[in-house]
mmCIF file of C-alpha atoms in Angstrom:
data_model
loop_
_atom_site.group_PDB
_atom_site.id
_atom_site.type_symbol
_atom_site.label_atom_id
_atom_site.label_comp_id
_atom_site.label_asym_id
_atom_site.label_seq_id
_atom_site.Cartn_x
_atom_site.Cartn_y
_atom_site.Cartn_z
ATOM 1 C CA MET A 1 -90.575 17.754 5.901
ATOM 2 C CA LYS A 2 -90.981 15.397 2.966
ATOM 3 C CA MET A 3 -87.610 14.441 1.493
ATOM 4 C CA MET A 4 -86.379 12.482 -1.476
ATOM 5 C CA ILE A 5 -83.027 10.891 -2.221
ATOM 6 C CA MET A 6 -81.396 11.180 -5.614
ATOM 7 C CA GLN A 7 -78.259 9.331 -6.584
ATOM 8 C CA GLY A 8 -75.544 11.148 -8.526
ATOM 9 C CA LYS A 9 -74.702 9.100 -11.624
ATOM 10 C CA ILE A 10 -71.202 10.509 -12.071
ATOM 11 C CA TRP A 11 -69.805 10.910 -8.540
ATOM 12 C CA ASP A 12 -71.977 8.356 -6.790
ATOM 13 C CA ARG A 13 -73.023 10.890 -4.155
ATOM 14 C CA VAL A 14 -76.370 10.877 -2.365
ATOM 15 C CA PHE A 15 -78.433 14.053 -2.291
ATOM 16 C CA GLU A 16 -81.242 14.507 0.222
ATOM 17 C CA VAL A 17 -83.451 17.405 -0.822
ATOM 18 C CA GLU A 18 -87.072 18.449 -0.551
ATOM 19 C CA SER A 19 -89.357 16.535 -2.864
ATOM 20 C CA LYS A 20 -90.324 19.667 -4.832
ATOM 21 C CA TYR A 21 -86.863 19.602 -6.434
ATOM 22 C CA GLU A 22 -86.561 17.198 -9.356
ATOM 23 C CA PRO A 23 -82.972 16.357 -10.388
ATOM 24 C CA LYS A 24 -81.715 16.863 -13.931
ATOM 25 C CA GLY A 25 -78.068 15.976 -13.457
ATOM 26 C CA PRO A 26 -74.724 16.946 -11.913
ATOM 27 C CA ILE A 27 -73.184 20.169 -13.236
ATOM 28 C CA GLY A 28 -70.163 20.763 -11.030
ATOM 29 C CA LYS A 29 -67.804 19.426 -8.421
ATOM 30 C CA GLY A 30 -65.638 21.385 -6.008
ATOM 31 C CA ALA A 31 -63.210 20.716 -3.200
ATOM 32 C CA TYR A 32 -65.953 20.467 -0.602
ATOM 33 C CA GLY A 33 -69.199 19.879 -2.455
ATOM 34 C CA VAL A 34 -71.087 18.955 -5.607
ATOM 35 C CA VAL A 35 -73.745 20.822 -7.582
ATOM 36 C CA TYR A 36 -76.848 19.458 -9.280
ATOM 37 C CA SER A 37 -79.163 21.081 -11.778
ATOM 38 C CA CYS A 38 -82.786 20.662 -10.631
ATOM 39 C CA ILE A 39 -86.298 21.777 -11.434
ATOM 40 C CA ASN A 40 -88.501 23.306 -8.772
ATOM 41 C CA THR A 41 -91.705 21.463 -9.684
ATOM 42 C CA LEU A 42 -93.854 24.029 -7.837
ATOM 43 C CA THR A 43 -92.576 26.982 -9.866
ATOM 44 C CA ASN A 44 -91.100 25.167 -12.917
ATOM 45 C CA GLU A 45 -87.902 27.137 -12.291
ATOM 46 C CA GLU A 46 -84.468 25.670 -13.000
ATOM 47 C CA VAL A 47 -82.115 25.946 -10.037
ATOM 48 C CA ALA A 48 -78.689 24.751 -8.950
ATOM 49 C CA ILE A 49 -78.442 22.877 -5.643
ATOM 50 C CA LYS A 50 -75.058 22.866 -3.966
ATOM 51 C CA LYS A 51 -74.276 20.202 -1.399
ATOM 52 C CA ILE A 52 -71.554 21.258 1.033
ATOM 53 C CA LYS A 53 -69.854 18.572 3.083
ATOM 54 C CA VAL A 54 -69.443 19.586 6.708
ATOM 55 C CA GLY A 55 -68.538 16.297 8.366
ATOM 56 C CA GLU A 56 -66.053 16.407 11.253
ATOM 57 C CA ASN A 57 -63.672 18.927 9.703
ATOM 58 C CA PRO A 58 -63.944 22.366 11.379
ATOM 59 C CA LYS A 59 -62.335 24.072 8.365
ATOM 60 C CA GLU A 60 -64.994 22.717 6.014
ATOM 61 C CA ALA A 61 -67.715 23.611 8.508
ATOM 62 C CA LEU A 62 -66.373 27.158 8.738
ATOM 63 C CA LYS A 63 -66.468 27.480 4.943
ATOM 64 C CA ALA A 64 -70.137 26.553 4.977
ATOM 65 C CA LEU A 65 -70.831 29.008 7.803
ATOM 66 C CA ARG A 66 -69.037 31.844 5.992
ATOM 67 C CA GLU A 67 -70.933 31.221 2.780
ATOM 68 C CA LEU A 68 -74.279 31.135 4.544
ATOM 69 C CA ARG A 69 -73.646 34.249 6.616
ATOM 70 C CA ILE A 70 -72.476 36.300 3.669
ATOM 71 C CA LEU A 71 -75.164 35.135 1.260
ATOM 72 C CA ARG A 72 -77.889 35.773 3.822
ATOM 73 C CA HIS A 73 -76.757 39.408 3.951
ATOM 74 C CA VAL A 74 -75.894 40.137 0.318
ATOM 75 C CA SER A 75 -77.855 37.667 -1.814
ATOM 76 C CA HIS A 76 -80.674 39.279 -3.853
ATOM 77 C CA ASN A 77 -79.204 42.727 -3.170
ATOM 78 C CA HIS A 78 -76.992 42.947 -6.246
ATOM 79 C CA LYS A 79 -77.351 41.624 -9.775
ATOM 80 C CA ASN A 80 -73.674 40.661 -9.968
ATOM 81 C CA VAL A 81 -73.705 38.507 -6.833
ATOM 82 C CA ILE A 82 -75.238 35.028 -7.042
ATOM 83 C CA ALA A 83 -78.740 34.826 -5.573
ATOM 84 C CA LEU A 84 -79.442 32.305 -2.826
ATOM 85 C CA LYS A 85 -83.020 31.163 -3.431
ATOM 86 C CA ASP A 86 -83.547 28.595 -0.695
ATOM 87 C CA VAL A 87 -81.870 26.540 2.002
ATOM 88 C CA MET A 88 -82.826 23.141 3.307
ATOM 89 C CA ILE A 89 -82.755 22.740 7.065
ATOM 90 C CA PRO A 90 -80.696 19.625 7.818
ATOM 91 C CA SER A 91 -80.968 17.237 10.721
ATOM 92 C CA ALA A 92 -79.578 18.224 14.109
ATOM 93 C CA LYS A 93 -76.235 16.615 13.181
ATOM 94 C CA CYS A 94 -75.970 18.974 10.182
ATOM 95 C CA LYS A 95 -73.302 16.985 8.330
ATOM 96 C CA ASP A 96 -74.387 18.210 4.885
ATOM 97 C CA VAL A 97 -75.671 21.628 3.851
ATOM 98 C CA TYR A 98 -77.886 22.164 0.795
ATOM 99 C CA LEU A 99 -78.075 25.624 -0.775
ATOM 100 C CA VAL A 100 -80.356 26.468 -3.710
ATOM 101 C CA PHE A 101 -79.109 29.054 -6.210
ATOM 102 C CA GLU A 102 -80.296 30.586 -9.428
ATOM 103 C CA LEU A 103 -79.041 28.452 -12.302
ATOM 104 C CA MET A 104 -76.348 29.894 -14.551
ATOM 105 C CA ASP A 105 -75.024 28.331 -17.757
ATOM 106 C CA ALA A 106 -71.321 27.995 -16.942
ATOM 107 C CA ASP A 107 -68.454 29.464 -14.995
ATOM 108 C CA LEU A 108 -66.176 32.041 -16.614
ATOM 109 C CA ASP A 109 -63.312 29.549 -16.789
ATOM 110 C CA THR A 110 -65.382 27.262 -19.024
ATOM 111 C CA PHE A 111 -66.457 30.278 -21.093
ATOM 112 C CA ILE A 112 -62.845 31.393 -21.647
ATOM 113 C CA ARG A 113 -61.636 27.901 -22.542
ATOM 114 C CA SER A 114 -64.484 27.234 -24.997
ATOM 115 C CA SER A 115 -64.439 30.604 -26.756
ATOM 116 C CA PRO A 116 -62.155 32.099 -29.405
ATOM 117 C CA PRO A 117 -60.279 35.275 -28.390
ATOM 118 C CA LEU A 118 -62.873 37.533 -26.815
ATOM 119 C CA PRO A 119 -63.620 40.871 -28.497
ATOM 120 C CA ASN A 120 -62.833 43.955 -26.451
ATOM 121 C CA TYR A 121 -66.478 44.879 -25.886
ATOM 122 C CA VAL A 122 -67.150 41.481 -24.264
ATOM 123 C CA VAL A 123 -64.076 41.810 -22.027
ATOM 124 C CA LYS A 124 -65.218 45.308 -21.031
ATOM 125 C CA TYR A 125 -68.689 44.065 -20.157
ATOM 126 C CA PHE A 126 -67.358 41.223 -18.009
ATOM 127 C CA MET A 127 -64.923 43.574 -16.280
ATOM 128 C CA PHE A 128 -67.628 46.109 -15.500
ATOM 129 C CA GLN A 129 -69.884 43.457 -13.987
ATOM 130 C CA LEU A 130 -67.071 41.926 -11.935
ATOM 131 C CA LEU A 131 -65.967 45.319 -10.612
ATOM 132 C CA ASN A 132 -69.561 46.355 -9.954
ATOM 133 C CA GLY A 133 -70.307 43.257 -7.883
ATOM 134 C CA LEU A 134 -66.989 43.435 -6.061
ATOM 135 C CA ASN A 135 -67.476 47.112 -5.256
ATOM 136 C CA TYR A 136 -70.744 46.174 -3.586
ATOM 137 C CA LEU A 137 -68.992 43.511 -1.494
ATOM 138 C CA HIS A 138 -66.125 45.807 -0.529
ATOM 139 C CA THR A 139 -68.613 48.488 0.493
ATOM 140 C CA ALA A 140 -70.030 45.899 2.880
ATOM 141 C CA ASN A 141 -66.486 45.280 4.204
ATOM 142 C CA ILE A 142 -66.425 41.813 2.624
ATOM 143 C CA ILE A 143 -63.205 40.477 1.081
ATOM 144 C CA HIS A 144 -63.834 37.512 -1.215
ATOM 145 C CA ARG A 145 -60.265 36.093 -1.018
ATOM 146 C CA ASP A 146 -60.737 33.516 -3.791
ATOM 147 C CA LEU A 147 -61.715 35.364 -6.954
ATOM 148 C CA LYS A 148 -60.942 33.364 -10.101
ATOM 149 C CA PRO A 149 -62.802 32.488 -13.322
ATOM 150 C CA GLY A 150 -64.140 29.299 -11.712
ATOM 151 C CA ASN A 151 -65.895 31.366 -9.041
ATOM 152 C CA LEU A 152 -67.623 33.656 -11.527
ATOM 153 C CA LEU A 153 -70.795 32.371 -13.169
ATOM 154 C CA VAL A 154 -72.127 33.513 -16.538
ATOM 155 C CA ASN A 155 -75.187 32.836 -18.678
ATOM 156 C CA ALA A 156 -75.999 32.991 -22.376
ATOM 157 C CA LYS A 157 -76.657 36.734 -22.101
ATOM 158 C CA ARG A 158 -73.138 37.181 -20.676
ATOM 159 C CA ASP A 159 -74.491 38.228 -17.310
ATOM 160 C CA LEU A 160 -71.834 37.628 -14.643
ATOM 161 C CA LYS A 161 -72.284 36.807 -10.966
ATOM 162 C CA ILE A 162 -69.753 36.356 -8.165
ATOM 163 C CA CYS A 163 -70.165 33.105 -6.213
ATOM 164 C CA ASP A 164 -68.403 30.794 -3.721
ATOM 165 C CA PHE A 165 -67.894 32.700 -0.482
ATOM 166 C CA GLY A 166 -66.397 29.836 1.521
ATOM 167 C CA LEU A 167 -63.077 31.675 1.968
ATOM 168 C CA ALA A 168 -64.505 35.184 2.295
ATOM 169 C CA THR A 169 -64.016 37.309 5.380
ATOM 170 C CA THR A 170 -64.993 40.720 6.710
ATOM 171 C CA THR A 171 -62.935 43.664 7.858
ATOM 172 C CA THR A 172 -63.754 45.788 10.868
ATOM 173 C CA LYS A 173 -65.978 48.723 10.010
ATOM 174 C CA GLY A 174 -63.783 51.661 9.060
ATOM 175 C CA SER A 175 -60.680 49.492 8.635
ATOM 176 C CA SER A 176 -59.042 48.661 5.319
ATOM 177 C CA GLN A 177 -57.034 45.739 6.692
ATOM 178 C CA THR A 178 -57.662 42.376 8.289
ATOM 179 C CA GLN A 179 -55.274 40.800 10.789
ATOM 180 C CA LEU A 180 -55.760 37.223 9.640
ATOM 181 C CA LEU A 181 -52.617 35.329 8.672
ATOM 182 C CA ALA A 182 -52.333 34.763 4.937
ATOM 183 C CA THR A 183 -51.634 31.053 4.783
ATOM 184 C CA GLU A 184 -50.681 29.040 1.716
ATOM 185 C CA ASN A 185 -54.152 27.434 1.769
ATOM 186 C CA LEU A 186 -55.926 30.767 1.295
ATOM 187 C CA GLY A 187 -57.152 31.319 -2.249
ATOM 188 C CA THR A 188 -55.896 29.865 -5.523
ATOM 189 C CA ARG A 189 -52.193 30.323 -6.273
ATOM 190 C CA GLY A 190 -52.542 31.640 -9.833
ATOM 191 C CA TYR A 191 -54.695 34.536 -8.599
ATOM 192 C CA LYS A 192 -53.040 35.116 -5.234
ATOM 193 C CA ALA A 193 -51.670 38.570 -4.440
ATOM 194 C CA PRO A 194 -47.972 38.943 -3.520
ATOM 195 C CA GLU A 195 -48.815 39.800 0.093
ATOM 196 C CA LEU A 196 -50.572 36.436 0.431
ATOM 197 C CA LEU A 197 -47.696 34.580 -1.208
ATOM 198 C CA LEU A 198 -45.361 36.359 1.219
ATOM 199 C CA ASN A 199 -47.548 35.360 4.193
ATOM 200 C CA CYS A 200 -48.054 38.947 5.351
ATOM 201 C CA PHE A 201 -49.896 39.290 8.650
ATOM 202 C CA THR A 202 -52.146 42.066 7.395
ATOM 203 C CA TYR A 203 -53.853 42.540 4.081
ATOM 204 C CA GLY A 204 -56.959 44.234 2.761
ATOM 205 C CA PRO A 205 -59.458 44.392 -0.125
ATOM 206 C CA SER A 206 -56.562 45.044 -2.505
ATOM 207 C CA ILE A 207 -55.958 41.274 -2.614
ATOM 208 C CA ASP A 208 -59.237 41.011 -4.536
ATOM 209 C CA VAL A 209 -58.094 43.751 -6.920
ATOM 210 C CA TRP A 210 -54.978 41.712 -7.736
ATOM 211 C CA SER A 211 -57.171 38.679 -8.455
ATOM 212 C CA VAL A 212 -59.379 40.781 -10.737
ATOM 213 C CA GLY A 213 -56.241 41.898 -12.580
ATOM 214 C CA CYS A 214 -55.265 38.256 -13.106
ATOM 215 C CA ILE A 215 -58.770 37.494 -14.396
ATOM 216 C CA PHE A 216 -58.598 40.544 -16.681
ATOM 217 C CA ALA A 217 -55.320 39.296 -18.177
ATOM 218 C CA GLU A 218 -56.876 35.865 -18.714
ATOM 219 C CA LEU A 219 -59.824 37.415 -20.530
ATOM 220 C CA LEU A 220 -57.395 39.279 -22.776
ATOM 221 C CA GLY A 221 -55.007 36.421 -23.476
ATOM 222 C CA GLY A 222 -56.966 33.219 -22.888
ATOM 223 C CA ASN A 223 -54.454 31.815 -20.378
ATOM 224 C CA ARG A 224 -53.323 32.446 -16.809
ATOM 225 C CA LEU A 225 -50.812 35.272 -16.613
ATOM 226 C CA PHE A 226 -49.054 33.898 -13.530
ATOM 227 C CA SER A 227 -48.881 30.126 -13.254
ATOM 228 C CA ALA A 228 -46.348 28.075 -11.279
ATOM 229 C CA LYS A 229 -46.142 24.840 -9.289
ATOM 230 C CA ASP A 230 -45.346 26.410 -5.923
ATOM 231 C CA LYS A 231 -45.181 29.672 -3.993
ATOM 232 C CA ALA A 232 -41.553 30.393 -4.882
ATOM 233 C CA GLY A 233 -42.165 29.776 -8.561
ATOM 234 C CA GLN A 234 -45.237 32.000 -8.431
ATOM 235 C CA LEU A 235 -43.265 34.912 -6.978
ATOM 236 C CA ILE A 236 -40.526 34.492 -9.586
ATOM 237 C CA LYS A 237 -43.134 34.400 -12.366
ATOM 238 C CA ILE A 238 -44.656 37.641 -11.082
ATOM 239 C CA ILE A 239 -41.258 39.362 -10.941
ATOM 240 C CA ASN A 240 -40.328 38.133 -14.429
ATOM 241 C CA ILE A 241 -43.455 39.779 -15.853
ATOM 242 C CA LEU A 242 -43.772 42.901 -13.668
ATOM 243 C CA GLY A 243 -40.038 43.456 -13.323
ATOM 244 C CA THR A 244 -37.669 43.728 -10.360
ATOM 245 C CA GLN A 245 -39.268 45.702 -7.534
ATOM 246 C CA ASN A 246 -37.398 48.589 -5.913
ATOM 247 C CA ASP A 247 -37.080 48.992 -2.148
ATOM 248 C CA SER A 248 -40.109 51.291 -1.903
ATOM 249 C CA ASN A 249 -42.292 48.547 -3.350
ATOM 250 C CA LEU A 250 -41.036 46.016 -0.811
ATOM 251 C CA ARG A 251 -41.510 48.076 2.345
ATOM 252 C CA PHE A 252 -44.988 46.652 2.869
ATOM 253 C CA ILE A 253 -43.513 43.270 3.892
ATOM 254 C CA PRO A 254 -41.636 43.891 7.172
ATOM 255 C CA SER A 255 -43.349 41.004 8.964
ATOM 256 C CA CYS A 256 -43.658 38.433 6.211
ATOM 257 C CA ASP A 257 -42.085 35.183 5.185
ATOM 258 C CA TRP A 258 -38.394 36.131 5.202
ATOM 259 C CA GLU A 259 -37.437 33.105 3.145
ATOM 260 C CA ALA A 260 -39.694 34.320 0.350
ATOM 261 C CA TYR A 261 -38.396 37.867 0.819
ATOM 262 C CA ARG A 262 -34.800 36.695 0.416
ATOM 263 C CA LEU A 263 -35.878 34.789 -2.697
ATOM 264 C CA LEU A 264 -37.028 38.067 -4.232
ATOM 265 C CA GLU A 265 -33.769 39.785 -3.361
ATOM 266 C CA SER A 266 -31.715 36.944 -4.867
ATOM 267 C CA GLN A 267 -33.314 37.198 -8.322
ATOM 268 C CA PRO A 268 -31.313 38.866 -11.112
ATOM 269 C CA TYR A 269 -32.564 42.220 -12.317
ATOM 270 C CA THR A 270 -35.300 42.099 -14.949
ATOM 271 C CA PRO A 271 -37.165 45.021 -16.534
ATOM 272 C CA GLY A 272 -40.298 42.914 -16.887
ATOM 273 C CA ILE A 273 -42.466 42.480 -19.965
ATOM 274 C CA ASP A 274 -44.564 45.245 -21.474
ATOM 275 C CA PHE A 275 -48.257 44.315 -21.417
ATOM 276 C CA LYS A 276 -48.480 45.598 -25.007
ATOM 277 C CA LEU A 277 -46.277 42.699 -26.077
ATOM 278 C CA LEU A 278 -48.333 40.168 -24.118
ATOM 279 C CA PHE A 279 -51.695 41.495 -25.327
ATOM 280 C CA PRO A 280 -51.080 43.194 -28.707
ATOM 281 C CA ASN A 281 -54.777 43.405 -29.601
ATOM 282 C CA ALA A 282 -55.965 44.834 -26.290
ATOM 283 C CA ASP A 283 -57.447 48.297 -25.817
ATOM 284 C CA PRO A 284 -54.600 50.595 -24.610
ATOM 285 C CA MET A 285 -56.844 51.969 -21.865
ATOM 286 C CA GLY A 286 -57.532 48.410 -20.766
ATOM 287 C CA LEU A 287 -53.798 47.798 -20.411
ATOM 288 C CA ASP A 288 -53.518 50.978 -18.345
ATOM 289 C CA LEU A 289 -56.194 49.649 -15.987
ATOM 290 C CA LEU A 290 -54.504 46.239 -15.888
ATOM 291 C CA ASN A 291 -51.218 47.875 -14.910
ATOM 292 C CA LYS A 292 -52.931 49.770 -12.087
ATOM 293 C CA MET A 293 -54.458 46.526 -10.766
ATOM 294 C CA LEU A 294 -51.297 44.421 -10.950
ATOM 295 C CA GLN A 295 -49.115 46.570 -8.722
ATOM 296 C CA PHE A 296 -46.802 44.439 -6.578
ATOM 297 C CA ASN A 297 -47.172 46.876 -3.680
ATOM 298 C CA PRO A 298 -50.810 46.685 -2.467
ATOM 299 C CA ASP A 299 -50.698 50.335 -1.346
ATOM 300 C CA LYS A 300 -50.219 51.366 -4.967
ATOM 301 C CA ARG A 301 -53.043 49.264 -6.402
ATOM 302 C CA ILE A 302 -56.143 50.965 -7.719
ATOM 303 C CA THR A 303 -59.294 50.416 -5.637
ATOM 304 C CA VAL A 304 -62.408 48.813 -7.079
ATOM 305 C CA ALA A 305 -64.336 52.090 -6.810
ATOM 306 C CA GLU A 306 -61.547 53.894 -8.673
ATOM 307 C CA ALA A 307 -61.428 51.160 -11.312
ATOM 308 C CA LEU A 308 -65.125 51.668 -12.025
ATOM 309 C CA GLN A 309 -64.338 55.299 -12.858
ATOM 310 C CA HIS A 310 -61.423 54.388 -15.151
ATOM 311 C CA PRO A 311 -61.825 55.496 -18.811
ATOM 312 C CA TYR A 312 -61.672 51.865 -19.940
ATOM 313 C CA ILE A 313 -65.042 51.150 -18.355
ATOM 314 C CA PRO A 314 -67.790 52.439 -20.690
ATOM 315 C CA SER A 315 -69.042 55.847 -19.561
ATOM 316 C CA MET A 316 -72.673 54.727 -19.610
ATOM 317 C CA CYS A 317 -71.780 52.041 -17.069
ATOM 318 C CA ASN A 318 -70.491 54.604 -14.585
ATOM 319 C CA HIS A 319 -74.005 55.979 -14.191
ATOM 320 C CA ARG A 320 -75.432 52.656 -13.025
ATOM 321 C CA LYS A 321 -75.500 53.113 -9.280
ATOM 322 C CA SER A 322 -75.161 50.050 -7.070
ATOM 323 C CA GLN A 323 -77.706 49.541 -4.331
ATOM 324 C CA PRO A 324 -76.432 50.467 -0.864
ATOM 325 C CA ALA A 325 -74.595 47.603 0.772
ATOM 326 C CA PRO A 326 -76.022 46.095 3.981
ATOM 327 C CA LEU A 327 -74.329 46.539 7.322
ATOM 328 C CA PRO A 328 -71.165 44.447 7.662
ATOM 329 C CA CYS A 329 -71.633 40.940 8.968
ATOM 330 C CA HIS A 330 -69.034 39.010 10.951
ATOM 331 C CA VAL A 331 -68.311 35.656 9.345
ATOM 332 C CA ASP A 332 -65.340 34.241 11.234
ATOM 333 C CA VAL A 333 -65.312 32.431 14.562
ATOM 334 C CA GLU A 334 -62.550 31.737 17.061
ATOM 335 C CA ASP A 335 -60.147 28.897 16.259
ATOM 336 C CA SER A 336 -61.088 27.206 19.530
ATOM 337 C CA VAL A 337 -64.717 26.756 18.464
ATOM 338 C CA GLY A 338 -65.296 23.092 17.663
ATOM 339 C CA VAL A 339 -67.078 21.596 14.685
ATOM 340 C CA HIS A 340 -70.214 20.732 16.678
ATOM 341 C CA LYS A 341 -70.735 24.352 17.696
ATOM 342 C CA ILE A 342 -70.101 25.524 14.132
ATOM 343 C CA ARG A 343 -72.748 23.056 12.934
ATOM 344 C CA LYS A 344 -75.219 24.613 15.354
ATOM 345 C CA MET A 345 -74.311 28.066 14.056
ATOM 346 C CA ILE A 346 -74.905 26.838 10.492
ATOM 347 C CA ARG A 347 -78.337 25.557 11.450
ATOM 348 C CA ASP A 348 -79.139 28.866 13.170
ATOM 349 C CA GLU A 349 -78.154 30.763 10.014
ATOM 350 C CA MET A 350 -80.442 28.557 7.950
ATOM 351 C CA LEU A 351 -83.356 29.193 10.292
ATOM 352 C CA LEU A 352 -82.702 32.939 10.092
ATOM 353 C CA TYR A 353 -82.678 32.725 6.301
ATOM 354 C CA ARG A 354 -86.020 30.918 6.312
ATOM 355 C CA GLN A 355 -87.471 33.545 8.662
ATOM 356 C CA ASP A 356 -86.256 36.354 6.412
ATOM 357 C CA ALA A 357 -87.717 34.620 3.333
ATOM 358 C CA LEU A 358 -91.156 34.456 4.948
ATOM 359 C CA ARG A 359 -91.283 38.212 5.625
#
């Protein structure tokens, strides 16, 4: 396979990609990879190439494996999920992974920060697309676990696509919960559901609904609704806005972080803040939907499918049927599996993707 090396001018990183891809420049940098804008010289199509560092870290390798496994199953099947267009088979050592995506103009975080207050019809359109894509993922038993504006890509037409599946997982078919421990490293604190902050041992797709509610509030107000420096501060911020939770709303946390639980109990009573005061120009039906998403108790949160039927979402949108989701795919591996085996699994996934692309 003919390869070329291009040197990143900003981060001084080396990219090794197929020679048909001509670099234009770096467009993003994440915790475990960088992204370049490129031209496919064979098709004259602009693409984004994401380099994921695997190295010797099994956690980083697992992120790459998760992303590949999920994208191989869901990419190209829904217009609100980012499309994986190509993969580049690495050497046997597989220390870097290169994924080729459709090129979008910016992430939603950049869009929010660079725009004046968004009109209601734009917020509605973004919310419909986000819920539509997430409903497709949840139907496939996939929980994203890291939804935030930075992981939502948009273009000049305001099309929105969900991306970055490095922390995603799958639930067992027919089950609404996963047994994985919700550690502090899971997700981004400002969008993290209470059950994750409380380190609950079980959680389900409702954690994504909470994140969507946080994104919704950010679209309405231009800033994060819940923002704190640590887990304790985050919980206090949530209580200050949503109000003191009664016992029935705390029964879902019998096996959680008791220190955090006692923190909640020690807080003085607060009635919370009415969303109408926080977002005075918002559509009242939008605030009703926001309230249903940001329920402290996950059992009381609206589901994504229910949210799509909410009166806030334009009625014409409710008639746009999503394509059937593929069969669930298992993306996690046992903790005992070492990085070298995960690298082999990554390479196998890439070969399967190439085989599927040739059909």
